[in-house]
Each structure stands twice: as structure tokens, then as C-alpha cells.
C-alpha positions in Angstrom: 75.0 30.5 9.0 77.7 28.4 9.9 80.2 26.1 7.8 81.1 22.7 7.8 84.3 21.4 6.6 84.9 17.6 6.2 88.7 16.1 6.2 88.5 13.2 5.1 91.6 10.7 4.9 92.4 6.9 4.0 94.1 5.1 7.0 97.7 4.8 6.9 99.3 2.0 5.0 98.0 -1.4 6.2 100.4 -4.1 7.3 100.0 -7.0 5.1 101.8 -9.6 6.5 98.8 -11.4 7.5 97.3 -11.2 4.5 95.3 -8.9 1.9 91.8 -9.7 3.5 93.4 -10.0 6.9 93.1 -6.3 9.1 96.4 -6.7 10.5 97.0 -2.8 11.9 99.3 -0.3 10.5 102.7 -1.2 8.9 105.7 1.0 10.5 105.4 3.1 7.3 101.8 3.7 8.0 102.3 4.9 11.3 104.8 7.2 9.9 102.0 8.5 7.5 99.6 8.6 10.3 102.2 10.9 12.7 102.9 13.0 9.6 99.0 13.5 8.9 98.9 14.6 12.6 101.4 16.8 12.8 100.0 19.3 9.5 96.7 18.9 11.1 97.7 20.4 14.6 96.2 23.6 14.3 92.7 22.9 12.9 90.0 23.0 15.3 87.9 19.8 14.7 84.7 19.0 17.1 85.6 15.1 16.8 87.6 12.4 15.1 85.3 10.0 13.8 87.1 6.6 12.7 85.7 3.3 11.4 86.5 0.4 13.9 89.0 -1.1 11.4 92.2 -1.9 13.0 94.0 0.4 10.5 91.5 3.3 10.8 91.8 3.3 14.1 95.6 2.7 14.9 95.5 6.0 12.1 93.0 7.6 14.6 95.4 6.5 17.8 98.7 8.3 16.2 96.8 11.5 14.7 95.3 12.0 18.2 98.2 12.3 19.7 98.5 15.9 18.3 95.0 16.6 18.5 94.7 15.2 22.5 91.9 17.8 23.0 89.5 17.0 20.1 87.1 14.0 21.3 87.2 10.7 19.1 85.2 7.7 18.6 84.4 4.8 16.2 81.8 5.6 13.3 79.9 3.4 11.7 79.0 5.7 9.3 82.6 5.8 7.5 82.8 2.0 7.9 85.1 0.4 5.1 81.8 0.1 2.5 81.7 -0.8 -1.4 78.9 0.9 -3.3 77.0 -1.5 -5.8 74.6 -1.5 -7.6 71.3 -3.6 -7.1 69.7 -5.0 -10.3 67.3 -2.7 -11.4 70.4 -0.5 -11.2 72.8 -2.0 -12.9 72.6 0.1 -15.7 73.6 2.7 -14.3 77.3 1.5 -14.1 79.2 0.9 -17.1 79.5 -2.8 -18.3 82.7 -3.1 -17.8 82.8 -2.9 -13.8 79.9 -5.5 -13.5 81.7 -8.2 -12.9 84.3 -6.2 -10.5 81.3 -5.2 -8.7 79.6 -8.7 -8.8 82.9 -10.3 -6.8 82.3 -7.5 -4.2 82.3 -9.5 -0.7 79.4 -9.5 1.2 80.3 -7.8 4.2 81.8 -4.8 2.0 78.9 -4.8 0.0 76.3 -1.3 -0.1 73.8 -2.1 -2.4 72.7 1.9 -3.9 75.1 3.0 -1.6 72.8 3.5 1.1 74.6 3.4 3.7 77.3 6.1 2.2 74.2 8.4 1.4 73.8 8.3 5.4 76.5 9.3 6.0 76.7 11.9 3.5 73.9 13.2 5.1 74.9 13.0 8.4 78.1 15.0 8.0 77.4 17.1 5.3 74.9 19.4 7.0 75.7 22.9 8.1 74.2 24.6 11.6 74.4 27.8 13.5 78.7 27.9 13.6 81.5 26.8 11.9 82.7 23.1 12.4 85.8 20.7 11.3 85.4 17.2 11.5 87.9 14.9 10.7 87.0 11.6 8.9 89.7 8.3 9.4 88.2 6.1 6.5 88.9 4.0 3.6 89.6 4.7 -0.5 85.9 3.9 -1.9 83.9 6.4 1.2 86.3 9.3 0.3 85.3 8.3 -3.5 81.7 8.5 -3.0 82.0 12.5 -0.9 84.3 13.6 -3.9 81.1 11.7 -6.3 78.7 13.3 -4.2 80.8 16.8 -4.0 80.9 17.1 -7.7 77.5 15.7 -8.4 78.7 13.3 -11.0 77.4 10.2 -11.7 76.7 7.3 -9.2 79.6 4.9 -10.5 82.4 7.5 -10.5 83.4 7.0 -6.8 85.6 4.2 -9.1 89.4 5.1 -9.7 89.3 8.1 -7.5 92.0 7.0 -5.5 93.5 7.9 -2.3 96.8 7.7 -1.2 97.5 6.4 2.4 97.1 9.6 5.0 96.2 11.8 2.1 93.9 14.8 2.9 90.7 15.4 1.3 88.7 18.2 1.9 85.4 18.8 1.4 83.5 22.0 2.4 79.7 23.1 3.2 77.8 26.5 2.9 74.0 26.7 3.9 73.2 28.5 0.7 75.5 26.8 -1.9 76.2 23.1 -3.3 79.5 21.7 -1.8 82.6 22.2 -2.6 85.9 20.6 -3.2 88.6 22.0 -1.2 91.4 19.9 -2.3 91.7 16.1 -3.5 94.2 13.2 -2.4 96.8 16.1 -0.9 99.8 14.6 0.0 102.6 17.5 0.8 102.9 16.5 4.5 103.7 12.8 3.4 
């Protein structure tokens, strides 16, 4: 059977001069992470590059494709930028003191059970016949909840595992074993 490796990485560093909420684009310094990222990833043979259609995902996705010009790339809604929270009945799952993080959670970030992350989860982390690398352009919290899921701990400890801008995460599949954590928040190429 055939293995899947996921590389998952947070978009370069955001330009804030618009604003925090504002999805302004790369800074220059985030294009510089994003050219770096591409550079160490050259010689992996990825199927696709799947991005989420944030301007800063997929500027990240523009610059790192320029070193991967044959690997085919699109925007995923699957790794869309996504907050994980719980609805009431599971509330108690969390501990009390990131309720009223959670609660302040806007509405267009919100995934209540993380549903939509389980999706994706199991859309990508699914072996077949041969070996495949995908490449994942995303944000902090999606990575969080694949490292979660990887390490079957519990549903709120996606929070505080943080990824740097451009850092590599890697997460691999086998058909007959759990998955695995490759490495976490890697950033020797930055």
C-alpha cells in the first residue's frame, strides 16, 4: 500500500498595514518566507498544492510555485482559515478558561465541532495504491487541529500549537498504522 505524506505550512507573514482583520497579502518579509519555503521544498514530489483562497495563502502558494512550476495547484476550501468551537452540549469538553476566547470567535471563522476540519482530515489523510505528497498552504489553528488529530489528543488541544509563518509541518500516513508526526513548526530554511 501506498503512503501519504501531508506538508502542511501557515502562509507567510501577513501585511498588516490594513489592518489585523483586513487580508491585505503578504508583507515583503512574508514573501521572503514564502521563496525560502520553496526553495527547501524543490525536490519533493507533491501531486498538488492545495491553498485556501486567502490573499496570504495564496500569494504563499504564488511564490512557492515558482519552484514547484510542475506540481498543479488550486484553492481548497477544505484548508480554509477555520476556528474549531465547541457547540453547547460540548462545551465541556474544553477547559473553562478558553470559553470566553472561544465565545468572541467571529462568525465567519467559526467551526462549530470542527466539522469542517474533520473533512478535511479525512479527505487528505487517506492512503491508496502509491505514494503521494501534498502540500497544504493554510493557517495556525488547521495545522493545530492535524497535529490534535495526529496525536489523538484531546479535541481542544489544537490551542497554543503554534506555527510560525512558512514553517513546515509534516504529517505522514500508512494503511496499516495510526499517523504519524514527521516533524512540528520546522523552521531551518527560514
Amino acid at each position: 500500500m501506498g503512503r501519504t505524506r501531508l506538508y502542511l505550512v501557515r502562509h507567510g507573514e501577513q501585511d498588516i498595514a490594513a489592518g489585523v482583520r483586513a487580508d491585505g497579502g503578504l508583507s515583503p518579509l512574508g514573501r521572503e518566507q514564502a521563496d525560502r519555503l520553496g526553495r527547501r521544498l524543490r525536490g519533493v514530489p507533491f501531486a498538488a498544492i492545495h491553498h485556501s483562497r486567502s490573499a496570504r495563502a495564496t500569494q504563499t502558494a504564488d511564490v512557492v510555485a515558482t519552484h514547484l512550476p510542475q506540481v498543479p495547484r488550486h484553492s481548497c476550501d477544505l484548508v480554509a482559515d477555520r476556528t474549531p468551537v465547541p457547540s453547547a452540549g460540548q462545551r465541556g469538553r474544553y477547559p473553562d478558561r478558553w470559553h470566553a476566547w472561544l465565545d468572541g470567535v467571529p462568525d465567519d471563522e467559526r467551526d462549530e465541532d470542527a466539522t469542517a476540519l474533520q473533512a478535511a482530515v479525512a479527505h487528505f489523510g487517506v492512503t491508496s495504491d502509491v505514494d503521494r505528497h501534498e502540500l497544504l498552504i493554510t493557517h495556525n489553528f488547521v495545522i493545530g487541529w492535524f497535529v490534535r488529530h495526529t496525536l489523538d489528543a484531546p479535541t481542544w488541544r489544537w490551542i497554543g500549537l503554534n506555527q510560525a509563518n512558512c514553517a513546515l509541518t509534516i504529517v505522514h500516513w500508512d494503511s496499516d498504522r495510526p499517523p504519524t508526526l514527521v516533524s512540528f513548526n520546522d523552521t531551518g530554511h527560514l
